[in-house]
Amino acid sequence: LHTADWHLGARTGGIDRTEDLFARIDELATIVDEDQVDCLVIAGDVFDEARSDRLPALFGRLGTVLGPRIADGLSLVAVAGNHDREHVFPLLRTATALMAPHGGAGRVTFTERPALVQVTSRDGTEALQVACIPYPTHARYDLKAGGWPSLDAKNAELSAAVRRAIAELGDAADTRDGDVPAILAGH
């Protein structure tokens, strides 16, 4: 199930959208349950929150909804978007055990850098490779920050880095297991 732009923590005109956003996530959870979805992809902008005092509640609530499903075999692959702050995904990667306390931590991937992630179906009979392409920033693509003579030069360097990452991940998918389907998930 491919999704994107959850924007957890977002406010519109100063109005907190948390309840509405989690109502949509509950709808997605119903689809995951009814269709026994094997993999949930969030292609960027999972969060839209920078305040550290609000993040723990969002993490906890998301874990309450997704944790039991992950323990039941769902794989989650989340790719960083432009609204996902640089520090959030590394933090979540280290805390995936909290998202799936019953042994599902290996089925949760938060990636803020280009990565090839392999997931398997709930019954282990099928596999999928997800080439994760996060929103381009200098840090996410290991580029030196600053020093660009213009915005066009910066964008050209980021664009080249994204193209390079896509090619490298495609080659890695073929090398790892060319018979396993690969999809590209980017923001």
Tab-separated table of C-alpha atoms in Angstrom:
chain	number	residue	atom	x	y	z
A	1	LEU	CA	0.000	0.000	0.000
A	2	HIS	CA	1.665	3.205	-1.209
A	3	THR	CA	0.977	6.399	0.712
A	4	ALA	CA	2.674	9.743	1.256
A	5	ASP	CA	2.344	13.112	2.933
A	6	TRP	CA	0.882	12.140	6.298
A	7	HIS	CA	2.183	15.418	7.808
A	8	LEU	CA	1.685	14.293	11.406
A	9	GLY	CA	1.880	17.332	13.655
A	10	ALA	CA	0.774	19.767	10.949
A	11	ARG	CA	-1.277	22.811	11.738
A	12	THR	CA	-3.414	24.622	9.194
A	13	GLY	CA	-4.120	28.230	10.024
A	14	GLY	CA	-3.039	27.520	13.598
A	15	ILE	CA	-5.512	24.638	13.900
A	16	ASP	CA	-4.051	21.359	15.140
A	17	ARG	CA	-4.910	18.638	12.607
A	18	THR	CA	-3.811	15.673	14.742
A	19	GLU	CA	-7.257	14.134	15.216
A	20	ASP	CA	-8.145	14.368	11.537
A	21	LEU	CA	-4.759	12.992	10.470
A	22	PHE	CA	-5.018	10.017	12.822
A	23	ALA	CA	-8.576	9.380	11.624
A	24	ARG	CA	-7.078	8.950	8.136
A	25	ILE	CA	-4.391	6.641	9.519
A	26	ASP	CA	-7.121	4.596	11.212
A	27	GLU	CA	-8.779	4.285	7.778
A	28	LEU	CA	-5.475	3.075	6.331
A	29	ALA	CA	-5.142	0.594	9.205
A	30	THR	CA	-8.575	-0.798	8.326
A	31	ILE	CA	-7.428	-1.312	4.713
A	32	VAL	CA	-4.214	-2.960	5.953
A	33	ASP	CA	-6.296	-5.335	8.087
A	34	GLU	CA	-8.989	-6.116	5.527
A	35	ASP	CA	-6.575	-6.688	2.645
A	36	GLN	CA	-3.769	-8.197	4.755
A	37	VAL	CA	-1.353	-5.687	3.251
A	38	ASP	CA	2.219	-6.963	3.315
A	39	CYS	CA	4.033	-3.632	3.019
A	40	LEU	CA	3.019	-0.066	3.845
A	41	VAL	CA	5.170	2.554	2.088
A	42	ILE	CA	5.125	6.171	3.219
A	43	ALA	CA	6.904	8.104	0.467
A	44	GLY	CA	7.810	11.219	2.398
A	45	ASP	CA	6.460	13.761	4.843
A	46	VAL	CA	5.485	11.339	7.577
A	47	PHE	CA	5.887	14.168	10.088
A	48	ASP	CA	5.465	17.907	9.926
A	49	GLU	CA	6.606	18.697	13.430
A	50	ALA	CA	9.857	20.133	14.726
A	51	ARG	CA	8.915	20.776	18.355
A	52	SER	CA	10.490	18.134	20.548
A	53	ASP	CA	7.720	18.423	23.151
A	54	ARG	CA	5.108	17.172	20.623
A	55	LEU	CA	7.086	14.436	18.872
A	56	PRO	CA	6.901	11.784	21.637
A	57	ALA	CA	3.089	11.861	21.647
A	58	LEU	CA	2.979	11.537	17.848
A	59	PHE	CA	5.504	8.667	17.908
A	60	GLY	CA	3.562	6.903	20.645
A	61	ARG	CA	0.217	7.274	18.953
A	62	LEU	CA	1.615	6.072	15.630
A	63	GLY	CA	3.137	3.080	17.430
A	64	THR	CA	-0.214	2.275	19.019
A	65	VAL	CA	-1.876	2.111	15.599
A	66	LEU	CA	0.893	0.419	13.605
A	67	GLY	CA	2.697	-1.634	16.258
A	68	PRO	CA	0.154	-4.479	16.447
A	69	ARG	CA	-0.012	-4.667	12.657
A	70	ILE	CA	3.771	-4.827	12.398
A	71	ALA	CA	3.799	-7.565	15.041
A	72	ASP	CA	1.258	-9.369	12.841
A	73	GLY	CA	3.570	-9.274	9.808
A	74	LEU	CA	3.166	-5.851	8.186
A	75	SER	CA	6.376	-4.247	6.902
A	76	LEU	CA	6.688	-0.466	7.034
A	77	VAL	CA	9.043	1.501	4.782
A	78	ALA	CA	9.128	5.270	5.331
A	79	VAL	CA	11.176	7.605	3.138
A	80	ALA	CA	12.064	11.090	4.373
A	81	GLY	CA	10.363	14.028	2.690
A	82	ASN	CA	11.007	17.742	2.783
A	83	HIS	CA	8.903	18.169	5.946
A	84	ASP	CA	10.642	15.332	7.817
A	85	ARG	CA	13.266	17.094	9.923
A	86	GLU	CA	16.825	15.811	9.546
A	87	HIS	CA	17.026	14.464	13.127
A	88	VAL	CA	13.694	12.599	13.240
A	89	PHE	CA	14.358	9.538	11.041
A	90	PRO	CA	17.712	8.656	12.673
A	91	LEU	CA	15.941	8.847	16.029
A	92	LEU	CA	13.115	6.624	14.813
A	93	ARG	CA	15.519	4.126	13.300
A	94	THR	CA	17.063	3.612	16.726
A	95	ALA	CA	13.648	3.319	18.352
A	96	THR	CA	11.935	0.857	16.007
A	97	ALA	CA	11.788	-1.702	18.788
A	98	LEU	CA	9.287	0.611	20.480
A	99	MET	CA	7.138	0.568	17.345
A	100	ALA	CA	7.007	-3.224	17.315
A	101	PRO	CA	7.791	-4.575	20.771
A	102	HIS	CA	6.777	-8.123	19.876
A	103	GLY	CA	9.587	-8.939	17.473
A	104	GLY	CA	8.563	-6.879	14.441
A	105	ALA	CA	11.392	-4.348	14.613
A	106	GLY	CA	13.103	-5.877	11.561
A	107	ARG	CA	10.057	-4.992	9.479
A	108	VAL	CA	10.247	-1.246	10.139
A	109	THR	CA	12.513	1.010	8.064
A	110	PHE	CA	12.827	4.775	8.350
A	111	THR	CA	15.331	6.017	5.795
A	112	GLU	CA	16.552	9.545	5.278
A	113	ARG	CA	19.298	8.469	2.863
A	114	PRO	CA	19.033	6.559	-0.412
A	115	ALA	CA	18.654	2.877	0.424
A	116	LEU	CA	17.504	-0.405	-1.021
A	117	VAL	CA	15.154	-2.166	1.380
A	118	GLN	CA	13.977	-5.734	0.882
A	119	VAL	CA	10.702	-6.786	2.481
A	120	THR	CA	8.906	-10.097	2.476
A	121	SER	CA	5.237	-10.923	2.501
A	122	ARG	CA	3.529	-11.902	5.736
A	123	ASP	CA	3.784	-15.572	4.818
A	124	GLY	CA	7.383	-15.281	3.608
A	125	THR	CA	6.626	-16.534	0.094
A	126	GLU	CA	7.128	-13.249	-1.787
A	127	ALA	CA	9.707	-10.484	-1.665
A	128	LEU	CA	9.900	-6.902	-2.850
A	129	GLN	CA	12.798	-4.481	-3.119
A	130	VAL	CA	12.034	-0.832	-2.383
A	131	ALA	CA	14.517	1.709	-3.721
A	132	CYS	CA	14.088	4.606	-1.301
A	133	ILE	CA	14.870	8.082	-2.641
A	134	PRO	CA	14.405	10.744	0.042
A	135	TYR	CA	13.814	14.406	-0.623
A	136	PRO	CA	17.197	15.761	-1.727
A	137	THR	CA	19.267	17.741	0.737
A	138	HIS	CA	23.031	17.980	0.921
A	139	ALA	CA	23.151	15.884	4.114
A	140	ARG	CA	20.899	13.123	2.767
A	141	TYR	CA	23.070	12.696	-0.329
A	142	ASP	CA	26.472	13.212	1.345
A	143	LEU	CA	27.196	16.475	-0.434
A	144	LYS	CA	29.263	19.290	0.998
A	145	ALA	CA	26.957	21.979	2.385
A	146	GLY	CA	27.025	25.431	0.890
A	147	GLY	CA	29.490	27.012	-1.452
A	148	TRP	CA	27.222	26.862	-4.485
A	149	PRO	CA	27.590	29.882	-6.766
A	150	SER	CA	23.818	29.937	-7.407
A	151	LEU	CA	20.558	28.165	-6.628
A	152	ASP	CA	20.725	26.611	-10.110
A	153	ALA	CA	24.156	25.139	-9.287
A	154	LYS	CA	22.849	23.748	-5.997
A	155	ASN	CA	19.828	22.204	-7.712
A	156	ALA	CA	21.998	20.731	-10.475
A	157	GLU	CA	24.259	19.066	-7.898
A	158	LEU	CA	21.275	17.688	-5.956
A	159	SER	CA	19.648	16.491	-9.187
A	160	ALA	CA	22.833	14.682	-10.224
A	161	ALA	CA	23.057	13.076	-6.773
A	162	VAL	CA	19.468	11.805	-7.039
A	163	ARG	CA	20.074	10.405	-10.538
A	164	ARG	CA	23.254	8.713	-9.283
A	165	ALA	CA	21.394	7.207	-6.305
A	166	ILE	CA	18.601	5.877	-8.524
A	167	ALA	CA	21.132	4.237	-10.858
A	168	GLU	CA	23.125	2.761	-7.952
A	169	LEU	CA	20.012	1.385	-6.262
A	170	GLY	CA	18.802	-0.079	-9.556
A	171	ASP	CA	22.157	-1.818	-10.026
A	172	ALA	CA	22.079	-3.039	-6.422
A	173	ALA	CA	18.556	-4.436	-6.890
A	174	ASP	CA	19.682	-6.351	-9.984
A	175	THR	CA	22.814	-7.602	-8.227
A	176	ARG	CA	21.087	-8.576	-4.990
A	177	ASP	CA	18.282	-10.495	-6.609
A	178	GLY	CA	17.248	-9.646	-10.142
A	179	ASP	CA	14.229	-11.950	-9.875
A	180	VAL	CA	12.713	-9.952	-6.989
A	181	PRO	CA	10.581	-7.030	-8.211
A	182	ALA	CA	11.861	-3.570	-7.355
A	183	ILE	CA	9.893	-0.369	-6.978
A	184	LEU	CA	11.058	3.188	-6.551
A	185	ALA	CA	9.611	5.230	-3.680
A	186	GLY	CA	10.720	8.832	-3.580
A	187	HIS	CA	9.613	12.191	-2.364
